[in-house]
mmCIF file of C-alpha atoms in Angstrom:
data_model
loop_
_atom_site.group_PDB
_atom_site.id
_atom_site.type_symbol
_atom_site.label_atom_id
_atom_site.label_comp_id
_atom_site.label_asym_id
_atom_site.label_seq_id
_atom_site.Cartn_x
_atom_site.Cartn_y
_atom_site.Cartn_z
ATOM 1 C CA UNK F 1 -10.195 -7.934 -21.979
ATOM 2 C CA UNK F 2 -7.996 -9.957 -19.651
ATOM 3 C CA UNK F 3 -7.377 -6.862 -17.512
ATOM 4 C CA UNK F 4 -11.099 -6.548 -16.744
ATOM 5 C CA UNK F 5 -12.057 -6.475 -13.060
ATOM 6 C CA UNK F 6 -15.796 -5.936 -13.397
ATOM 7 C CA UNK F 7 -17.573 -7.584 -10.479
ATOM 8 C CA UNK F 8 -14.347 -8.237 -8.569
ATOM 9 C CA UNK F 9 -14.725 -7.663 -4.827
ATOM 10 C CA UNK F 10 -11.778 -5.686 -3.513
ATOM 11 C CA UNK F 11 -10.792 -4.411 -0.086
ATOM 12 C CA UNK F 12 -8.193 -1.650 0.112
ATOM 13 C CA UNK F 13 -6.904 -0.241 3.378
ATOM 14 C CA UNK F 14 -6.065 3.453 3.820
ATOM 15 C CA UNK F 15 -8.184 4.521 0.893
ATOM 16 C CA UNK F 16 -8.252 8.262 1.557
ATOM 17 C CA UNK F 17 -4.636 9.010 0.609
ATOM 18 C CA UNK F 18 -3.147 9.634 -2.814
ATOM 19 C CA UNK F 19 -2.453 6.029 -3.808
ATOM 20 C CA UNK F 20 -5.620 4.769 -2.138
ATOM 21 C CA UNK F 21 -7.883 7.224 -3.928
ATOM 22 C CA UNK F 22 -6.222 6.524 -7.264
ATOM 23 C CA UNK F 23 -6.766 2.782 -6.804
ATOM 24 C CA UNK F 24 -10.407 3.253 -5.824
ATOM 25 C CA UNK F 25 -11.015 5.543 -8.795
ATOM 26 C CA UNK F 26 -9.397 3.029 -11.175
ATOM 27 C CA UNK F 27 -11.258 -0.002 -9.849
ATOM 28 C CA UNK F 28 -14.659 1.660 -9.514
ATOM 29 C CA UNK F 29 -14.399 2.953 -13.084
ATOM 30 C CA UNK F 30 -13.611 -0.607 -14.184
ATOM 31 C CA UNK F 31 -16.703 -1.995 -12.443
ATOM 32 C CA UNK F 32 -15.199 -3.512 -9.299
ATOM 33 C CA UNK F 33 -16.938 -3.526 -5.916
ATOM 34 C CA UNK F 34 -14.775 -1.717 -3.378
ATOM 35 C CA UNK F 35 -14.645 -1.519 0.413
ATOM 36 C CA UNK F 36 -12.124 0.720 2.103
ATOM 37 C CA UNK F 37 -11.135 2.137 5.453
ATOM 38 C CA UNK F 38 -9.089 5.046 6.712
ATOM 39 C CA UNK F 39 -8.258 6.703 10.006
ATOM 40 C CA UNK F 40 -9.479 10.044 8.636
ATOM 41 C CA UNK F 41 -13.207 10.642 9.079
ATOM 42 C CA UNK F 42 -12.992 13.579 6.683
ATOM 43 C CA UNK F 43 -11.206 11.379 4.158
ATOM 44 C CA UNK F 44 -13.860 8.661 4.290
ATOM 45 C CA UNK F 45 -16.665 11.201 3.951
ATOM 46 C CA UNK F 46 -14.934 12.632 0.891
ATOM 47 C CA UNK F 47 -14.605 9.155 -0.638
ATOM 48 C CA UNK F 48 -18.290 8.406 -0.063
ATOM 49 C CA UNK F 49 -19.230 11.580 -1.924
ATOM 50 C CA UNK F 50 -16.840 10.929 -4.807
ATOM 51 C CA UNK F 51 -17.650 7.226 -5.113
ATOM 52 C CA UNK F 52 -21.208 6.639 -3.811
ATOM 53 C CA UNK F 53 -21.121 2.912 -4.508
ATOM 54 C CA UNK F 54 -18.196 2.063 -2.236
ATOM 55 C CA UNK F 55 -18.337 0.958 1.384
ATOM 56 C CA UNK F 56 -16.086 3.034 3.635
ATOM 57 C CA UNK F 57 -15.402 2.918 7.372
ATOM 58 C CA UNK F 58 -13.338 5.038 9.744
ATOM 59 C CA UNK F 59 -10.956 2.744 11.624
ATOM 60 C CA UNK F 60 -7.396 2.552 12.914
ATOM 61 C CA UNK F 61 -5.762 -0.411 11.171
ATOM 62 C CA UNK F 62 -3.245 -0.483 14.002
ATOM 63 C CA UNK F 63 -6.075 -1.805 16.189
ATOM 64 C CA UNK F 64 -6.210 -5.486 15.235
ATOM 65 C CA UNK F 65 -9.712 -6.089 16.598
ATOM 66 C CA UNK F 66 -11.108 -3.028 14.824
ATOM 67 C CA UNK F 67 -9.517 -3.990 11.522
ATOM 68 C CA UNK F 68 -10.737 -7.569 11.835
ATOM 69 C CA UNK F 69 -14.331 -6.406 12.329
ATOM 70 C CA UNK F 70 -14.085 -4.160 9.274
ATOM 71 C CA UNK F 71 -12.632 -6.891 7.060
ATOM 72 C CA UNK F 72 -15.069 -9.589 8.114
ATOM 73 C CA UNK F 73 -17.988 -7.178 7.743
ATOM 74 C CA UNK F 74 -16.890 -6.216 4.233
ATOM 75 C CA UNK F 75 -16.567 -9.856 3.196
ATOM 76 C CA UNK F 76 -20.059 -10.618 4.508
ATOM 77 C CA UNK F 77 -21.424 -7.552 2.706
ATOM 78 C CA UNK F 78 -19.764 -8.631 -0.553
ATOM 79 C CA UNK F 79 -20.638 -12.290 -0.145
ATOM 80 C CA UNK F 80 -16.955 -13.094 -0.667
ATOM 81 C CA UNK F 81 -13.659 -11.454 -1.569
ATOM 82 C CA UNK F 82 -11.405 -11.492 -4.632
ATOM 83 C CA UNK F 83 -8.553 -9.154 -3.749
ATOM 84 C CA UNK F 84 -6.904 -7.411 -0.815
ATOM 85 C CA UNK F 85 -4.759 -4.314 -1.297
ATOM 86 C CA UNK F 86 -2.696 -3.644 1.824
ATOM 87 C CA UNK F 87 -2.048 0.068 1.431
ATOM 88 C CA UNK F 88 -1.836 1.344 5.015
ATOM 89 C CA UNK F 89 1.412 2.976 6.046
ATOM 90 C CA UNK F 90 2.960 5.883 7.902
ATOM 91 C CA UNK F 91 6.234 7.684 7.307
ATOM 92 C CA UNK F 92 7.550 7.621 10.856
ATOM 93 C CA UNK F 93 10.327 9.828 12.200
ATOM 94 C CA UNK F 94 13.147 11.409 10.223
ATOM 95 C CA UNK F 95 16.113 11.211 12.588
ATOM 96 C CA UNK F 96 19.403 9.518 13.368
ATOM 97 C CA UNK F 97 18.849 6.107 14.913
ATOM 98 C CA UNK F 98 20.036 7.259 18.345
ATOM 99 C CA UNK F 99 17.309 9.904 18.293
ATOM 100 C CA UNK F 100 14.472 7.550 17.305
ATOM 101 C CA UNK F 101 12.149 6.734 20.196
ATOM 102 C CA UNK F 102 11.324 3.067 20.707
ATOM 103 C CA UNK F 103 7.650 4.079 20.776
ATOM 104 C CA UNK F 104 7.965 5.622 17.310
ATOM 105 C CA UNK F 105 9.727 2.522 15.978
ATOM 106 C CA UNK F 106 6.996 0.296 17.422
ATOM 107 C CA UNK F 107 4.225 2.459 15.999
ATOM 108 C CA UNK F 108 5.698 2.340 12.487
ATOM 109 C CA UNK F 109 5.801 -1.457 12.615
ATOM 110 C CA UNK F 110 2.314 -1.617 14.139
ATOM 111 C CA UNK F 111 0.835 0.211 11.138
ATOM 112 C CA UNK F 112 3.229 -0.692 8.316
ATOM 113 C CA UNK F 113 3.682 -4.391 9.070
ATOM 114 C CA UNK F 114 1.370 -5.729 11.770
ATOM 115 C CA UNK F 115 -1.775 -4.297 10.149
ATOM 116 C CA UNK F 116 -0.851 -6.031 6.872
ATOM 117 C CA UNK F 117 -0.300 -9.304 8.726
ATOM 118 C CA UNK F 118 -3.688 -8.995 10.447
ATOM 119 C CA UNK F 119 -5.434 -8.252 7.144
ATOM 120 C CA UNK F 120 -3.885 -11.332 5.538
ATOM 121 C CA UNK F 121 -4.735 -13.463 8.562
ATOM 122 C CA UNK F 122 -8.404 -12.558 8.086
ATOM 123 C CA UNK F 123 -8.702 -12.489 4.286
ATOM 124 C CA UNK F 124 -6.394 -15.239 3.002
ATOM 125 C CA UNK F 125 -8.489 -18.142 4.387
ATOM 126 C CA UNK F 126 -11.430 -16.932 2.261
ATOM 127 C CA UNK F 127 -9.218 -16.732 -0.825
ATOM 128 C CA UNK F 128 -7.833 -20.206 -0.139
ATOM 129 C CA UNK F 129 -11.327 -21.641 0.145
ATOM 130 C CA UNK F 130 -12.389 -20.297 -3.254
ATOM 131 C CA UNK F 131 -9.065 -21.314 -4.840
ATOM 132 C CA UNK F 132 -8.340 -17.921 -6.343
ATOM 133 C CA UNK F 133 -7.503 -14.349 -5.397
ATOM 134 C CA UNK F 134 -4.871 -11.655 -5.193
ATOM 135 C CA UNK F 135 -3.086 -10.032 -2.257
ATOM 136 C CA UNK F 136 -1.062 -6.895 -2.941
ATOM 137 C CA UNK F 137 1.226 -5.121 -0.497
ATOM 138 C CA UNK F 138 2.239 -1.514 -1.038
ATOM 139 C CA UNK F 139 5.898 -1.529 -0.025
ATOM 140 C CA UNK F 140 8.427 1.046 -1.263
ATOM 141 C CA UNK F 141 11.788 1.410 -2.949
ATOM 142 C CA UNK F 142 12.885 1.854 0.675
ATOM 143 C CA UNK F 143 12.115 -1.872 0.893
ATOM 144 C CA UNK F 144 14.968 -2.717 -1.483
ATOM 145 C CA UNK F 145 17.361 0.160 -0.721
ATOM 146 C CA UNK F 146 18.705 1.651 2.478
ATOM 147 C CA UNK F 147 17.283 5.005 3.558
ATOM 148 C CA UNK F 148 19.379 7.115 5.912
ATOM 149 C CA UNK F 149 17.514 8.947 8.685
ATOM 150 C CA UNK F 150 14.449 6.789 7.951
ATOM 151 C CA UNK F 151 15.410 3.484 9.597
ATOM 152 C CA UNK F 152 11.956 2.561 11.001
ATOM 153 C CA UNK F 153 10.235 3.203 7.679
ATOM 154 C CA UNK F 154 12.816 1.393 5.561
ATOM 155 C CA UNK F 155 12.972 -1.598 7.911
ATOM 156 C CA UNK F 156 9.182 -1.894 7.871
ATOM 157 C CA UNK F 157 9.084 -1.894 4.077
ATOM 158 C CA UNK F 158 11.791 -4.574 3.909
ATOM 159 C CA UNK F 159 9.670 -6.599 6.354
ATOM 160 C CA UNK F 160 6.709 -6.418 3.972
ATOM 161 C CA UNK F 161 8.786 -8.007 1.226
ATOM 162 C CA UNK F 162 9.604 -10.919 3.529
ATOM 163 C CA UNK F 163 5.941 -11.266 4.458
ATOM 164 C CA UNK F 164 4.948 -11.194 0.793
ATOM 165 C CA UNK F 165 7.543 -13.751 -0.300
ATOM 166 C CA UNK F 166 6.639 -16.165 2.497
ATOM 167 C CA UNK F 167 2.889 -15.841 1.973
ATOM 168 C CA UNK F 168 3.287 -16.352 -1.781
ATOM 169 C CA UNK F 169 4.919 -19.726 -1.074
ATOM 170 C CA UNK F 170 2.362 -20.626 1.571
ATOM 171 C CA UNK F 171 -0.804 -19.646 -0.319
ATOM 172 C CA UNK F 172 0.283 -20.328 -3.898
ATOM 173 C CA UNK F 173 -0.782 -23.989 -3.980
ATOM 174 C CA UNK F 174 -4.311 -22.801 -3.167
ATOM 175 C CA UNK F 175 -4.379 -20.442 -6.154
ATOM 176 C CA UNK F 176 -3.711 -17.239 -4.211
ATOM 177 C CA UNK F 177 -1.322 -14.758 -5.828
ATOM 178 C CA UNK F 178 0.732 -12.492 -3.567
ATOM 179 C CA UNK F 179 2.857 -9.560 -4.739
ATOM 180 C CA UNK F 180 4.326 -6.282 -3.542
ATOM 181 C CA UNK F 181 4.460 -2.991 -5.383
ATOM 182 C CA UNK F 182 7.468 -0.828 -4.579
ATOM 183 C CA UNK F 183 6.673 2.764 -5.510
ATOM 184 C CA UNK F 184 9.403 5.344 -5.750
ATOM 185 C CA UNK F 185 8.789 9.066 -5.337
ATOM 186 C CA UNK F 186 4.998 9.171 -5.646
ATOM 187 C CA UNK F 187 3.599 12.566 -6.518
ATOM 188 C CA UNK F 188 1.339 13.896 -3.766
ATOM 189 C CA UNK F 189 1.067 15.548 -0.360
ATOM 190 C CA UNK F 190 2.752 12.735 1.542
ATOM 191 C CA UNK F 191 6.013 12.853 -0.401
ATOM 192 C CA UNK F 192 6.100 16.613 -0.038
ATOM 193 C CA UNK F 193 5.927 16.179 3.743
ATOM 194 C CA UNK F 194 8.757 13.632 3.609
ATOM 195 C CA UNK F 195 10.927 15.889 1.443
ATOM 196 C CA UNK F 196 10.223 18.828 3.760
ATOM 197 C CA UNK F 197 11.265 16.782 6.800
ATOM 198 C CA UNK F 198 14.467 15.663 5.078
ATOM 199 C CA UNK F 199 15.206 19.243 4.022
ATOM 200 C CA UNK F 200 14.780 20.438 7.595
ATOM 201 C CA UNK F 201 16.921 17.602 8.984
ATOM 202 C CA UNK F 202 19.727 18.448 6.553
ATOM 203 C CA UNK F 203 19.261 22.237 6.734
ATOM 204 C CA UNK F 204 18.510 22.598 3.022
ATOM 205 C CA UNK F 205 15.821 24.529 1.120
ATOM 206 C CA UNK F 206 12.840 22.414 0.053
ATOM 207 C CA UNK F 207 13.420 23.003 -3.677
ATOM 208 C CA UNK F 208 17.026 21.854 -3.398
ATOM 209 C CA UNK F 209 16.035 18.686 -1.551
ATOM 210 C CA UNK F 210 13.369 17.896 -4.158
ATOM 211 C CA UNK F 211 15.930 18.427 -6.938
ATOM 212 C CA UNK F 212 18.346 16.071 -5.178
ATOM 213 C CA UNK F 213 15.659 13.405 -4.833
ATOM 214 C CA UNK F 214 14.693 13.483 -8.495
ATOM 215 C CA UNK F 215 18.353 13.400 -9.507
ATOM 216 C CA UNK F 216 18.464 9.910 -7.980
ATOM 217 C CA UNK F 217 15.694 8.736 -10.346
ATOM 218 C CA UNK F 218 16.919 7.812 -13.827
ATOM 219 C CA UNK F 219 13.723 9.043 -15.511
ATOM 220 C CA UNK F 220 13.813 12.272 -13.462
ATOM 221 C CA UNK F 221 10.093 12.160 -12.694
ATOM 222 C CA UNK F 222 7.791 11.408 -9.810
ATOM 223 C CA UNK F 223 5.413 8.462 -10.070
ATOM 224 C CA UNK F 224 1.773 9.458 -10.683
ATOM 225 C CA UNK F 225 -0.445 7.443 -8.297
ATOM 226 C CA UNK F 226 -2.646 6.580 -11.281
ATOM 227 C CA UNK F 227 0.151 4.421 -12.703
ATOM 228 C CA UNK F 228 0.279 2.433 -9.467
ATOM 229 C CA UNK F 229 -3.492 1.982 -9.673
ATOM 230 C CA UNK F 230 -3.181 0.633 -13.213
ATOM 231 C CA UNK F 231 -0.623 -1.935 -12.063
ATOM 232 C CA UNK F 232 -2.901 -3.000 -9.219
ATOM 233 C CA UNK F 233 -5.777 -3.550 -11.634
ATOM 234 C CA UNK F 234 -3.476 -5.658 -13.804
ATOM 235 C CA UNK F 235 -2.436 -7.829 -10.848
ATOM 236 C CA UNK F 236 -6.035 -8.328 -9.713
ATOM 237 C CA UNK F 237 -7.210 -9.211 -13.224
ATOM 238 C CA UNK F 238 -6.842 -12.487 -15.122
ATOM 239 C CA UNK F 239 -3.872 -10.960 -16.955
ATOM 240 C CA UNK F 240 -1.879 -11.290 -13.730
ATOM 241 C CA UNK F 241 -2.738 -14.914 -12.993
ATOM 242 C CA UNK F 242 0.843 -16.226 -13.241
ATOM 243 C CA UNK F 243 2.481 -13.351 -11.353
ATOM 244 C CA UNK F 244 3.178 -14.136 -7.699
ATOM 245 C CA UNK F 245 5.973 -13.680 -5.191
ATOM 246 C CA UNK F 246 7.232 -10.591 -7.012
ATOM 247 C CA UNK F 247 8.415 -7.174 -5.862
ATOM 248 C CA UNK F 248 7.413 -4.840 -8.683
ATOM 249 C CA UNK F 249 9.235 -1.511 -8.713
ATOM 250 C CA UNK F 250 7.331 1.468 -10.092
ATOM 251 C CA UNK F 251 9.949 4.102 -9.548
ATOM 252 C CA UNK F 252 11.449 5.394 -12.800
ATOM 253 C CA UNK F 253 14.559 3.410 -11.805
ATOM 254 C CA UNK F 254 15.296 4.777 -8.360
ATOM 255 C CA UNK F 255 19.082 4.426 -8.250
ATOM 256 C CA UNK F 256 19.465 5.070 -4.532
ATOM 257 C CA UNK F 257 17.837 6.830 -1.580
ATOM 258 C CA UNK F 258 19.357 9.376 0.741
#
């Protein structure tokens, strides 16, 4: 099968969350070798128990030196690298722009953009040298739409698209494919926290805010993280060899954000 990833060596950041775990589950089941990291010690311990064959470390990807050590160590352990999934991200504040602290803005960009840049800076030279490989950024529909009260988050996700597009041009001649996945309302704990924060900011009940969010999605459904994982496997596999420089929306047609 052209979507096979057996033996592929994959690094995914922030593996303990909903999307991260779904990706690890998908790739491990398909026979890939996986290394991951997360800021949550409890999350990494849980992953090690669920997936004994993976390599997992507790790190803060916002610390460039720490992330670099993790990435280089994983590549040495694997004896190479075939794919990087940049999954790390935080939601940031939900507030009017005049109420957003500069420190909060900076922290969102440190995790959501700078950590992805650092990961690429470390990994892409290895992919170039072997003349093949895949880099995937997890952006968001907030990276193609505006998102009121979420300016740091939305701006960071737009920045990832620019990083992806530029790197696809830069690394393409060396056989490296670079894409971004733009999930919509992904089912899980994180989106429930975001909806709760929006509901509080707008003085609405949670159920009403959730209803309003899904009304903005043409298919009227949240995105199961497993469907994102399936797309990632496709992009890593030989079936995705001609796909690069693309922002792929998995959102049920998110019409707008509010």
